């Protein structure tokens, strides 16, 4: 399966970059596009929770490309997802996956951002529903069924997606992942993309002050200059 993402999630900061529980409501507005994200009972969905959305998106896109019938509800194997997302398969990984499902299902979005060029106001959850359909005797999940939102499914069905480098999952810092997403969306066929730090801060979804954001970006740049670990760019 080729790793795929919908374009809107690449461009706009839907997911939290925080590594601790984020209970704040987040509002974003840029050039007429706006969204408001309200957290679940255990916090706002994070950029690591997004891995599950990427996995589901990738499988739906493959089914569409192969001419198979597709649905908003996808059945998946927990072990296969953990392997795909470069995660361990110990008990803690399964616990974190359960927490991701709760955050994805409980996080609510209001937005005017278009999918399939349809201009409308929408409110939805990142995941409409999720259930464990098979588990071991000691309660470890085996198979899941996840229903993605109409908003996301419409984008996937209309090929509003881009391929990501598989090493995306090897980027450990939340801001690294977000900078890669922005580069992937905006570079296109250009050799480079220039953006002011002010706009980059807004599009990243970082809640820090500009001074801290500048420091983190500089640190990522310097680390990559030494290791070249940042894929594609």
JSON list of C-alpha atoms in Angstrom, two decimals:
[
{"chain": "A", "resi": 1, "resn": "UNK", "atom": "CA", "xyz": [0.00, 0.00, 0.00]},
{"chain": "A", "resi": 2, "resn": "UNK", "atom": "CA", "xyz": [1.32, 3.44, -0.98]},
{"chain": "A", "resi": 3, "resn": "UNK", "atom": "CA", "xyz": [1.01, 5.95, 1.87]},
{"chain": "A", "resi": 4, "resn": "UNK", "atom": "CA", "xyz": [-1.62, 8.58, 0.99]},
{"chain": "A", "resi": 5, "resn": "UNK", "atom": "CA", "xyz": [-3.12, 11.67, 2.63]},
{"chain": "A", "resi": 6, "resn": "UNK", "atom": "CA", "xyz": [-6.03, 13.89, 1.72]},
{"chain": "A", "resi": 7, "resn": "UNK", "atom": "CA", "xyz": [-4.84, 17.32, 0.57]},
{"chain": "A", "resi": 8, "resn": "UNK", "atom": "CA", "xyz": [-6.82, 19.41, 3.06]},
{"chain": "A", "resi": 9, "resn": "UNK", "atom": "CA", "xyz": [-5.22, 17.74, 6.09]},
{"chain": "A", "resi": 10, "resn": "UNK", "atom": "CA", "xyz": [-1.81, 18.47, 4.58]},
{"chain": "A", "resi": 11, "resn": "UNK", "atom": "CA", "xyz": [-2.55, 22.16, 4.09]},
{"chain": "A", "resi": 12, "resn": "UNK", "atom": "CA", "xyz": [-4.56, 23.00, 7.21]},
{"chain": "A", "resi": 13, "resn": "UNK", "atom": "CA", "xyz": [-3.64, 22.28, 10.89]},
{"chain": "A", "resi": 14, "resn": "UNK", "atom": "CA", "xyz": [-6.32, 19.82, 11.96]},
{"chain": "A", "resi": 15, "resn": "UNK", "atom": "CA", "xyz": [-4.22, 17.76, 14.37]},
{"chain": "A", "resi": 16, "resn": "UNK", "atom": "CA", "xyz": [-2.57, 18.79, 17.62]},
{"chain": "A", "resi": 17, "resn": "UNK", "atom": "CA", "xyz": [1.23, 18.89, 17.78]},
{"chain": "A", "resi": 18, "resn": "UNK", "atom": "CA", "xyz": [1.24, 18.51, 21.55]},
{"chain": "A", "resi": 19, "resn": "UNK", "atom": "CA", "xyz": [2.76, 15.43, 23.19]},
{"chain": "A", "resi": 20, "resn": "UNK", "atom": "CA", "xyz": [0.67, 16.02, 26.32]},
{"chain": "A", "resi": 21, "resn": "UNK", "atom": "CA", "xyz": [-3.12, 16.01, 26.57]},
{"chain": "A", "resi": 22, "resn": "UNK", "atom": "CA", "xyz": [-4.49, 19.00, 24.63]},
{"chain": "A", "resi": 23, "resn": "UNK", "atom": "CA", "xyz": [-7.87, 20.00, 26.04]},
{"chain": "A", "resi": 24, "resn": "UNK", "atom": "CA", "xyz": [-8.11, 23.39, 24.36]},
{"chain": "A", "resi": 25, "resn": "UNK", "atom": "CA", "xyz": [-10.41, 24.32, 21.48]},
{"chain": "A", "resi": 26, "resn": "UNK", "atom": "CA", "xyz": [-8.31, 25.35, 18.48]},
{"chain": "A", "resi": 27, "resn": "UNK", "atom": "CA", "xyz": [-9.32, 27.99, 15.92]},
{"chain": "A", "resi": 28, "resn": "UNK", "atom": "CA", "xyz": [-7.54, 28.55, 12.60]},
{"chain": "A", "resi": 29, "resn": "UNK", "atom": "CA", "xyz": [-8.23, 31.01, 9.81]},
{"chain": "A", "resi": 30, "resn": "UNK", "atom": "CA", "xyz": [-6.25, 31.77, 6.66]},
{"chain": "A", "resi": 31, "resn": "UNK", "atom": "CA", "xyz": [-7.28, 33.40, 3.37]},
{"chain": "A", "resi": 32, "resn": "UNK", "atom": "CA", "xyz": [-10.98, 32.79, 3.93]},
{"chain": "A", "resi": 33, "resn": "UNK", "atom": "CA", "xyz": [-10.58, 29.20, 5.11]},
{"chain": "A", "resi": 34, "resn": "UNK", "atom": "CA", "xyz": [-11.36, 28.50, 8.74]},
{"chain": "A", "resi": 35, "resn": "UNK", "atom": "CA", "xyz": [-11.76, 25.58, 11.08]},
{"chain": "A", "resi": 36, "resn": "UNK", "atom": "CA", "xyz": [-12.46, 25.06, 14.75]},
{"chain": "A", "resi": 37, "resn": "UNK", "atom": "CA", "xyz": [-11.38, 21.86, 16.48]},
{"chain": "A", "resi": 38, "resn": "UNK", "atom": "CA", "xyz": [-12.98, 20.80, 19.77]},
{"chain": "A", "resi": 39, "resn": "UNK", "atom": "CA", "xyz": [-11.20, 18.07, 21.78]},
{"chain": "A", "resi": 40, "resn": "UNK", "atom": "CA", "xyz": [-12.61, 14.77, 22.96]},
{"chain": "A", "resi": 41, "resn": "UNK", "atom": "CA", "xyz": [-12.96, 13.87, 26.64]},
{"chain": "A", "resi": 42, "resn": "UNK", "atom": "CA", "xyz": [-9.31, 12.74, 26.63]},
{"chain": "A", "resi": 43, "resn": "UNK", "atom": "CA", "xyz": [-7.97, 15.51, 24.42]},
{"chain": "A", "resi": 44, "resn": "UNK", "atom": "CA", "xyz": [-7.68, 16.69, 20.85]},
{"chain": "A", "resi": 45, "resn": "UNK", "atom": "CA", "xyz": [-6.57, 14.19, 18.18]},
{"chain": "A", "resi": 46, "resn": "UNK", "atom": "CA", "xyz": [-2.82, 14.39, 17.63]},
{"chain": "A", "resi": 47, "resn": "UNK", "atom": "CA", "xyz": [-0.57, 14.15, 14.61]},
{"chain": "A", "resi": 48, "resn": "UNK", "atom": "CA", "xyz": [0.31, 10.63, 15.80]},
{"chain": "A", "resi": 49, "resn": "UNK", "atom": "CA", "xyz": [-3.39, 9.67, 15.90]},
{"chain": "A", "resi": 50, "resn": "UNK", "atom": "CA", "xyz": [-3.43, 10.81, 12.29]},
{"chain": "A", "resi": 51, "resn": "UNK", "atom": "CA", "xyz": [-1.39, 7.70, 11.38]},
{"chain": "A", "resi": 52, "resn": "UNK", "atom": "CA", "xyz": [-4.57, 5.63, 11.53]},
{"chain": "A", "resi": 53, "resn": "UNK", "atom": "CA", "xyz": [-6.36, 8.04, 9.19]},
{"chain": "A", "resi": 54, "resn": "UNK", "atom": "CA", "xyz": [-3.42, 7.81, 6.76]},
{"chain": "A", "resi": 55, "resn": "UNK", "atom": "CA", "xyz": [-3.55, 4.01, 6.89]},
{"chain": "A", "resi": 56, "resn": "UNK", "atom": "CA", "xyz": [-7.27, 3.92, 6.15]},
{"chain": "A", "resi": 57, "resn": "UNK", "atom": "CA", "xyz": [-6.94, 6.55, 3.42]},
{"chain": "A", "resi": 58, "resn": "UNK", "atom": "CA", "xyz": [-4.18, 4.55, 1.75]},
{"chain": "A", "resi": 59, "resn": "UNK", "atom": "CA", "xyz": [-6.32, 1.40, 1.63]},
{"chain": "A", "resi": 60, "resn": "UNK", "atom": "CA", "xyz": [-9.40, 3.19, 0.30]},
{"chain": "A", "resi": 61, "resn": "UNK", "atom": "CA", "xyz": [-7.33, 4.88, -2.42]},
{"chain": "A", "resi": 62, "resn": "UNK", "atom": "CA", "xyz": [-5.87, 1.52, -3.46]},
{"chain": "A", "resi": 63, "resn": "UNK", "atom": "CA", "xyz": [-9.36, 0.01, -3.67]},
{"chain": "A", "resi": 64, "resn": "UNK", "atom": "CA", "xyz": [-10.57, 2.93, -5.81]},
{"chain": "A", "resi": 65, "resn": "UNK", "atom": "CA", "xyz": [-7.56, 2.58, -8.12]},
{"chain": "A", "resi": 66, "resn": "UNK", "atom": "CA", "xyz": [-8.23, -1.14, -8.50]},
{"chain": "A", "resi": 67, "resn": "UNK", "atom": "CA", "xyz": [-11.86, -0.52, -9.40]},
{"chain": "A", "resi": 68, "resn": "UNK", "atom": "CA", "xyz": [-13.23, -2.17, -6.27]},
{"chain": "A", "resi": 69, "resn": "UNK", "atom": "CA", "xyz": [-16.31, -0.99, -4.42]},
{"chain": "A", "resi": 70, "resn": "UNK", "atom": "CA", "xyz": [-15.40, 1.21, -1.49]},
{"chain": "A", "resi": 71, "resn": "UNK", "atom": "CA", "xyz": [-17.14, 2.21, 1.72]},
{"chain": "A", "resi": 72, "resn": "UNK", "atom": "CA", "xyz": [-16.64, 4.71, 4.51]},
{"chain": "A", "resi": 73, "resn": "UNK", "atom": "CA", "xyz": [-16.36, 1.75, 6.88]},
{"chain": "A", "resi": 74, "resn": "UNK", "atom": "CA", "xyz": [-13.04, -0.07, 6.71]},
{"chain": "A", "resi": 75, "resn": "UNK", "atom": "CA", "xyz": [-12.07, -3.27, 8.52]},
{"chain": "A", "resi": 76, "resn": "UNK", "atom": "CA", "xyz": [-8.42, -3.51, 9.47]},
{"chain": "A", "resi": 77, "resn": "UNK", "atom": "CA", "xyz": [-6.05, -5.64, 11.51]},
{"chain": "A", "resi": 78, "resn": "UNK", "atom": "CA", "xyz": [-4.44, -3.83, 14.43]},
{"chain": "A", "resi": 79, "resn": "UNK", "atom": "CA", "xyz": [-1.12, -5.67, 14.01]},
{"chain": "A", "resi": 80, "resn": "UNK", "atom": "CA", "xyz": [-0.89, -4.72, 10.33]},
{"chain": "A", "resi": 81, "resn": "UNK", "atom": "CA", "xyz": [-1.50, -1.07, 11.14]},
{"chain": "A", "resi": 82, "resn": "UNK", "atom": "CA", "xyz": [1.17, -1.01, 13.85]},
{"chain": "A", "resi": 83, "resn": "UNK", "atom": "CA", "xyz": [3.68, -2.55, 11.44]},
{"chain": "A", "resi": 84, "resn": "UNK", "atom": "CA", "xyz": [2.72, -0.12, 8.66]},
{"chain": "A", "resi": 85, "resn": "UNK", "atom": "CA", "xyz": [3.15, 2.88, 10.99]},
{"chain": "A", "resi": 86, "resn": "UNK", "atom": "CA", "xyz": [6.59, 1.75, 12.18]},
{"chain": "A", "resi": 87, "resn": "UNK", "atom": "CA", "xyz": [5.36, 1.02, 15.72]},
{"chain": "A", "resi": 88, "resn": "UNK", "atom": "CA", "xyz": [6.07, -1.77, 18.14]},
{"chain": "A", "resi": 89, "resn": "UNK", "atom": "CA", "xyz": [3.59, -4.61, 18.68]},
{"chain": "A", "resi": 90, "resn": "UNK", "atom": "CA", "xyz": [3.72, -4.79, 22.48]},
{"chain": "A", "resi": 91, "resn": "UNK", "atom": "CA", "xyz": [0.76, -4.33, 24.76]},
{"chain": "A", "resi": 92, "resn": "UNK", "atom": "CA", "xyz": [1.39, -0.60, 25.18]},
{"chain": "A", "resi": 93, "resn": "UNK", "atom": "CA", "xyz": [1.07, -0.06, 21.40]},
{"chain": "A", "resi": 94, "resn": "UNK", "atom": "CA", "xyz": [-2.41, -1.55, 21.47]},
{"chain": "A", "resi": 95, "resn": "UNK", "atom": "CA", "xyz": [-3.38, 0.62, 24.44]},
{"chain": "A", "resi": 96, "resn": "UNK", "atom": "CA", "xyz": [-2.22, 3.72, 22.56]},
{"chain": "A", "resi": 97, "resn": "UNK", "atom": "CA", "xyz": [-4.24, 2.62, 19.53]},
{"chain": "A", "resi": 98, "resn": "UNK", "atom": "CA", "xyz": [-7.38, 2.45, 21.69]},
{"chain": "A", "resi": 99, "resn": "UNK", "atom": "CA", "xyz": [-6.68, 5.95, 22.96]},
{"chain": "A", "resi": 100, "resn": "UNK", "atom": "CA", "xyz": [-6.21, 7.16, 19.38]},
{"chain": "A", "resi": 101, "resn": "UNK", "atom": "CA", "xyz": [-9.61, 5.77, 18.42]},
{"chain": "A", "resi": 102, "resn": "UNK", "atom": "CA", "xyz": [-11.21, 7.64, 21.33]},
{"chain": "A", "resi": 103, "resn": "UNK", "atom": "CA", "xyz": [-9.54, 10.94, 20.43]},
{"chain": "A", "resi": 104, "resn": "UNK", "atom": "CA", "xyz": [-10.31, 10.58, 16.72]},
{"chain": "A", "resi": 105, "resn": "UNK", "atom": "CA", "xyz": [-13.94, 9.72, 17.42]},
{"chain": "A", "resi": 106, "resn": "UNK", "atom": "CA", "xyz": [-14.44, 12.45, 20.02]},
{"chain": "A", "resi": 107, "resn": "UNK", "atom": "CA", "xyz": [-12.60, 15.33, 18.34]},
{"chain": "A", "resi": 108, "resn": "UNK", "atom": "CA", "xyz": [-15.11, 17.50, 16.48]},
{"chain": "A", "resi": 109, "resn": "UNK", "atom": "CA", "xyz": [-14.42, 19.84, 13.59]},
{"chain": "A", "resi": 110, "resn": "UNK", "atom": "CA", "xyz": [-16.39, 22.78, 12.25]},
{"chain": "A", "resi": 111, "resn": "UNK", "atom": "CA", "xyz": [-15.12, 24.19, 8.98]},
{"chain": "A", "resi": 112, "resn": "UNK", "atom": "CA", "xyz": [-15.90, 25.86, 5.67]},
{"chain": "A", "resi": 113, "resn": "UNK", "atom": "CA", "xyz": [-12.94, 24.15, 3.92]},
{"chain": "A", "resi": 114, "resn": "UNK", "atom": "CA", "xyz": [-14.05, 22.56, 0.67]},
{"chain": "A", "resi": 115, "resn": "UNK", "atom": "CA", "xyz": [-13.77, 18.97, -0.48]},
{"chain": "A", "resi": 116, "resn": "UNK", "atom": "CA", "xyz": [-14.68, 18.14, -4.09]},
{"chain": "A", "resi": 117, "resn": "UNK", "atom": "CA", "xyz": [-14.88, 21.92, -4.61]},
{"chain": "A", "resi": 118, "resn": "UNK", "atom": "CA", "xyz": [-18.12, 22.01, -2.63]},
{"chain": "A", "resi": 119, "resn": "UNK", "atom": "CA", "xyz": [-18.52, 25.21, -0.62]},
{"chain": "A", "resi": 120, "resn": "UNK", "atom": "CA", "xyz": [-20.45, 24.34, 2.53]},
{"chain": "A", "resi": 121, "resn": "UNK", "atom": "CA", "xyz": [-20.30, 24.55, 6.29]},
{"chain": "A", "resi": 122, "resn": "UNK", "atom": "CA", "xyz": [-19.68, 21.18, 7.93]},
{"chain": "A", "resi": 123, "resn": "UNK", "atom": "CA", "xyz": [-19.34, 19.79, 11.42]},
{"chain": "A", "resi": 124, "resn": "UNK", "atom": "CA", "xyz": [-18.06, 16.26, 11.91]},
{"chain": "A", "resi": 125, "resn": "UNK", "atom": "CA", "xyz": [-15.79, 13.91, 13.80]},
{"chain": "A", "resi": 126, "resn": "UNK", "atom": "CA", "xyz": [-12.51, 12.74, 12.33]},
{"chain": "A", "resi": 127, "resn": "UNK", "atom": "CA", "xyz": [-13.88, 9.22, 12.80]},
{"chain": "A", "resi": 128, "resn": "UNK", "atom": "CA", "xyz": [-17.65, 8.74, 12.79]},
{"chain": "A", "resi": 129, "resn": "UNK", "atom": "CA", "xyz": [-17.51, 5.42, 14.62]},
{"chain": "A", "resi": 130, "resn": "UNK", "atom": "CA", "xyz": [-15.06, 2.68, 15.57]},
{"chain": "A", "resi": 131, "resn": "UNK", "atom": "CA", "xyz": [-15.38, -0.74, 17.13]},
{"chain": "A", "resi": 132, "resn": "UNK", "atom": "CA", "xyz": [-13.22, -3.72, 18.03]},
{"chain": "A", "resi": 133, "resn": "UNK", "atom": "CA", "xyz": [-14.78, -6.66, 16.19]},
{"chain": "A", "resi": 134, "resn": "UNK", "atom": "CA", "xyz": [-12.31, -9.33, 17.29]},
{"chain": "A", "resi": 135, "resn": "UNK", "atom": "CA", "xyz": [-9.91, -9.59, 20.20]},
{"chain": "A", "resi": 136, "resn": "UNK", "atom": "CA", "xyz": [-7.88, -12.15, 22.11]},
{"chain": "A", "resi": 137, "resn": "UNK", "atom": "CA", "xyz": [-9.07, -13.77, 25.34]},
{"chain": "A", "resi": 138, "resn": "UNK", "atom": "CA", "xyz": [-6.98, -11.32, 27.35]},
{"chain": "A", "resi": 139, "resn": "UNK", "atom": "CA", "xyz": [-8.61, -8.35, 25.63]},
{"chain": "A", "resi": 140, "resn": "UNK", "atom": "CA", "xyz": [-5.95, -7.43, 23.05]},
{"chain": "A", "resi": 141, "resn": "UNK", "atom": "CA", "xyz": [-7.60, -6.11, 19.90]},
{"chain": "A", "resi": 142, "resn": "UNK", "atom": "CA", "xyz": [-7.14, -8.02, 16.65]},
{"chain": "A", "resi": 143, "resn": "UNK", "atom": "CA", "xyz": [-9.58, -6.57, 14.12]},
{"chain": "A", "resi": 144, "resn": "UNK", "atom": "CA", "xyz": [-11.18, -3.12, 14.01]},
{"chain": "A", "resi": 145, "resn": "UNK", "atom": "CA", "xyz": [-13.92, -1.47, 12.00]},
{"chain": "A", "resi": 146, "resn": "UNK", "atom": "CA", "xyz": [-13.59, 2.27, 11.50]},
{"chain": "A", "resi": 147, "resn": "UNK", "atom": "CA", "xyz": [-15.99, 4.60, 9.70]},
{"chain": "A", "resi": 148, "resn": "UNK", "atom": "CA", "xyz": [-14.36, 7.78, 8.40]},
{"chain": "A", "resi": 149, "resn": "UNK", "atom": "CA", "xyz": [-16.18, 11.10, 8.06]},
{"chain": "A", "resi": 150, "resn": "UNK", "atom": "CA", "xyz": [-18.19, 12.10, 4.98]},
{"chain": "A", "resi": 151, "resn": "UNK", "atom": "CA", "xyz": [-15.79, 15.03, 4.54]},
{"chain": "A", "resi": 152, "resn": "UNK", "atom": "CA", "xyz": [-12.73, 12.80, 4.33]},
{"chain": "A", "resi": 153, "resn": "UNK", "atom": "CA", "xyz": [-14.44, 10.10, 2.25]},
{"chain": "A", "resi": 154, "resn": "UNK", "atom": "CA", "xyz": [-15.57, 12.68, -0.29]},
{"chain": "A", "resi": 155, "resn": "UNK", "atom": "CA", "xyz": [-11.99, 13.94, -0.66]},
{"chain": "A", "resi": 156, "resn": "UNK", "atom": "CA", "xyz": [-10.63, 10.40, -1.11]},
{"chain": "A", "resi": 157, "resn": "UNK", "atom": "CA", "xyz": [-13.36, 9.40, -3.58]},
{"chain": "A", "resi": 158, "resn": "UNK", "atom": "CA", "xyz": [-12.57, 12.43, -5.74]},
{"chain": "A", "resi": 159, "resn": "UNK", "atom": "CA", "xyz": [-8.81, 11.76, -5.76]},
{"chain": "A", "resi": 160, "resn": "UNK", "atom": "CA", "xyz": [-7.97, 14.81, -3.63]},
{"chain": "A", "resi": 161, "resn": "UNK", "atom": "CA", "xyz": [-4.99, 12.91, -2.24]},
{"chain": "A", "resi": 162, "resn": "UNK", "atom": "CA", "xyz": [-1.20, 12.96, -2.41]},
{"chain": "A", "resi": 163, "resn": "UNK", "atom": "CA", "xyz": [1.36, 10.21, -1.81]},
{"chain": "A", "resi": 164, "resn": "UNK", "atom": "CA", "xyz": [3.72, 10.57, 1.15]},
{"chain": "A", "resi": 165, "resn": "UNK", "atom": "CA", "xyz": [7.19, 9.14, 1.60]},
{"chain": "A", "resi": 166, "resn": "UNK", "atom": "CA", "xyz": [7.08, 5.99, 3.80]},
{"chain": "A", "resi": 167, "resn": "UNK", "atom": "CA", "xyz": [9.80, 7.52, 6.01]},
{"chain": "A", "resi": 168, "resn": "UNK", "atom": "CA", "xyz": [7.18, 10.02, 7.17]},
{"chain": "A", "resi": 169, "resn": "UNK", "atom": "CA", "xyz": [6.52, 7.60, 10.03]},
{"chain": "A", "resi": 170, "resn": "UNK", "atom": "CA", "xyz": [10.18, 7.79, 11.06]},
{"chain": "A", "resi": 171, "resn": "UNK", "atom": "CA", "xyz": [9.91, 11.51, 11.80]},
{"chain": "A", "resi": 172, "resn": "UNK", "atom": "CA", "xyz": [9.63, 11.57, 15.58]},
{"chain": "A", "resi": 173, "resn": "UNK", "atom": "CA", "xyz": [9.01, 15.25, 16.33]},
{"chain": "A", "resi": 174, "resn": "UNK", "atom": "CA", "xyz": [5.46, 16.49, 15.72]},
{"chain": "A", "resi": 175, "resn": "UNK", "atom": "CA", "xyz": [6.71, 19.68, 14.05]},
{"chain": "A", "resi": 176, "resn": "UNK", "atom": "CA", "xyz": [8.96, 17.67, 11.72]},
{"chain": "A", "resi": 177, "resn": "UNK", "atom": "CA", "xyz": [5.95, 15.76, 10.49]},
{"chain": "A", "resi": 178, "resn": "UNK", "atom": "CA", "xyz": [3.95, 18.94, 10.07]},
{"chain": "A", "resi": 179, "resn": "UNK", "atom": "CA", "xyz": [6.72, 20.69, 8.11]},
{"chain": "A", "resi": 180, "resn": "UNK", "atom": "CA", "xyz": [6.97, 17.67, 5.82]},
{"chain": "A", "resi": 181, "resn": "UNK", "atom": "CA", "xyz": [3.21, 17.79, 5.25]},
{"chain": "A", "resi": 182, "resn": "UNK", "atom": "CA", "xyz": [3.33, 21.47, 4.32]},
{"chain": "A", "resi": 183, "resn": "UNK", "atom": "CA", "xyz": [6.26, 20.92, 1.97]},
{"chain": "A", "resi": 184, "resn": "UNK", "atom": "CA", "xyz": [4.48, 17.98, 0.33]},
{"chain": "A", "resi": 185, "resn": "UNK", "atom": "CA", "xyz": [1.32, 20.00, -0.25]},
{"chain": "A", "resi": 186, "resn": "UNK", "atom": "CA", "xyz": [2.91, 23.22, -1.47]},
{"chain": "A", "resi": 187, "resn": "UNK", "atom": "CA", "xyz": [6.03, 22.22, -3.38]},
{"chain": "A", "resi": 188, "resn": "UNK", "atom": "CA", "xyz": [4.21, 20.21, -6.03]},
{"chain": "A", "resi": 189, "resn": "UNK", "atom": "CA", "xyz": [6.48, 20.06, -9.07]},
{"chain": "A", "resi": 190, "resn": "UNK", "atom": "CA", "xyz": [8.49, 23.10, -7.98]},
{"chain": "A", "resi": 191, "resn": "UNK", "atom": "CA", "xyz": [12.07, 22.69, -6.86]},
{"chain": "A", "resi": 192, "resn": "UNK", "atom": "CA", "xyz": [11.34, 24.73, -3.76]},
{"chain": "A", "resi": 193, "resn": "UNK", "atom": "CA", "xyz": [8.65, 26.57, -1.86]},
{"chain": "A", "resi": 194, "resn": "UNK", "atom": "CA", "xyz": [9.21, 29.79, 0.08]},
{"chain": "A", "resi": 195, "resn": "UNK", "atom": "CA", "xyz": [7.01, 30.70, 3.03]},
{"chain": "A", "resi": 196, "resn": "UNK", "atom": "CA", "xyz": [7.34, 33.32, 5.74]},
{"chain": "A", "resi": 197, "resn": "UNK", "atom": "CA", "xyz": [7.78, 32.05, 9.29]},
{"chain": "A", "resi": 198, "resn": "UNK", "atom": "CA", "xyz": [4.59, 33.90, 10.25]},
{"chain": "A", "resi": 199, "resn": "UNK", "atom": "CA", "xyz": [2.50, 31.92, 7.75]},
{"chain": "A", "resi": 200, "resn": "UNK", "atom": "CA", "xyz": [4.42, 28.73, 8.49]},
{"chain": "A", "resi": 201, "resn": "UNK", "atom": "CA", "xyz": [3.65, 29.09, 12.19]},
{"chain": "A", "resi": 202, "resn": "UNK", "atom": "CA", "xyz": [-0.04, 29.57, 11.45]},
{"chain": "A", "resi": 203, "resn": "UNK", "atom": "CA", "xyz": [-0.25, 26.64, 9.01]},
{"chain": "A", "resi": 204, "resn": "UNK", "atom": "CA", "xyz": [1.72, 24.35, 11.31]},
{"chain": "A", "resi": 205, "resn": "UNK", "atom": "CA", "xyz": [-0.82, 24.62, 14.10]},
{"chain": "A", "resi": 206, "resn": "UNK", "atom": "CA", "xyz": [1.92, 25.17, 16.68]},
{"chain": "A", "resi": 207, "resn": "UNK", "atom": "CA", "xyz": [0.64, 26.94, 19.80]},
{"chain": "A", "resi": 208, "resn": "UNK", "atom": "CA", "xyz": [4.05, 28.34, 20.78]},
{"chain": "A", "resi": 209, "resn": "UNK", "atom": "CA", "xyz": [5.33, 31.89, 20.44]},
{"chain": "A", "resi": 210, "resn": "UNK", "atom": "CA", "xyz": [7.30, 32.91, 17.36]},
{"chain": "A", "resi": 211, "resn": "UNK", "atom": "CA", "xyz": [10.60, 32.88, 19.28]},
{"chain": "A", "resi": 212, "resn": "UNK", "atom": "CA", "xyz": [10.10, 29.24, 20.29]},
{"chain": "A", "resi": 213, "resn": "UNK", "atom": "CA", "xyz": [8.83, 28.26, 16.84]},
{"chain": "A", "resi": 214, "resn": "UNK", "atom": "CA", "xyz": [11.91, 29.80, 15.19]},
{"chain": "A", "resi": 215, "resn": "UNK", "atom": "CA", "xyz": [14.16, 27.90, 17.59]},
{"chain": "A", "resi": 216, "resn": "UNK", "atom": "CA", "xyz": [12.45, 24.57, 16.84]},
{"chain": "A", "resi": 217, "resn": "UNK", "atom": "CA", "xyz": [12.59, 25.11, 13.07]},
{"chain": "A", "resi": 218, "resn": "UNK", "atom": "CA", "xyz": [16.27, 26.02, 13.24]},
{"chain": "A", "resi": 219, "resn": "UNK", "atom": "CA", "xyz": [16.97, 22.90, 15.30]},
{"chain": "A", "resi": 220, "resn": "UNK", "atom": "CA", "xyz": [15.16, 20.69, 12.75]},
{"chain": "A", "resi": 221, "resn": "UNK", "atom": "CA", "xyz": [17.11, 22.28, 9.89]},
{"chain": "A", "resi": 222, "resn": "UNK", "atom": "CA", "xyz": [20.43, 21.79, 11.66]},
{"chain": "A", "resi": 223, "resn": "UNK", "atom": "CA", "xyz": [19.64, 18.18, 12.58]},
{"chain": "A", "resi": 224, "resn": "UNK", "atom": "CA", "xyz": [18.71, 17.42, 8.99]},
{"chain": "A", "resi": 225, "resn": "UNK", "atom": "CA", "xyz": [21.88, 19.04, 7.69]},
{"chain": "A", "resi": 226, "resn": "UNK", "atom": "CA", "xyz": [23.81, 16.46, 9.72]},
{"chain": "A", "resi": 227, "resn": "UNK", "atom": "CA", "xyz": [21.68, 13.34, 9.14]},
{"chain": "A", "resi": 228, "resn": "UNK", "atom": "CA", "xyz": [19.59, 14.02, 5.98]},
{"chain": "A", "resi": 229, "resn": "UNK", "atom": "CA", "xyz": [16.70, 12.18, 7.65]},
{"chain": "A", "resi": 230, "resn": "UNK", "atom": "CA", "xyz": [13.95, 14.50, 6.33]},
{"chain": "A", "resi": 231, "resn": "UNK", "atom": "CA", "xyz": [12.39, 12.66, 3.33]},
{"chain": "A", "resi": 232, "resn": "UNK", "atom": "CA", "xyz": [12.02, 14.16, -0.16]},
{"chain": "A", "resi": 233, "resn": "UNK", "atom": "CA", "xyz": [12.98, 17.74, 0.76]}
]
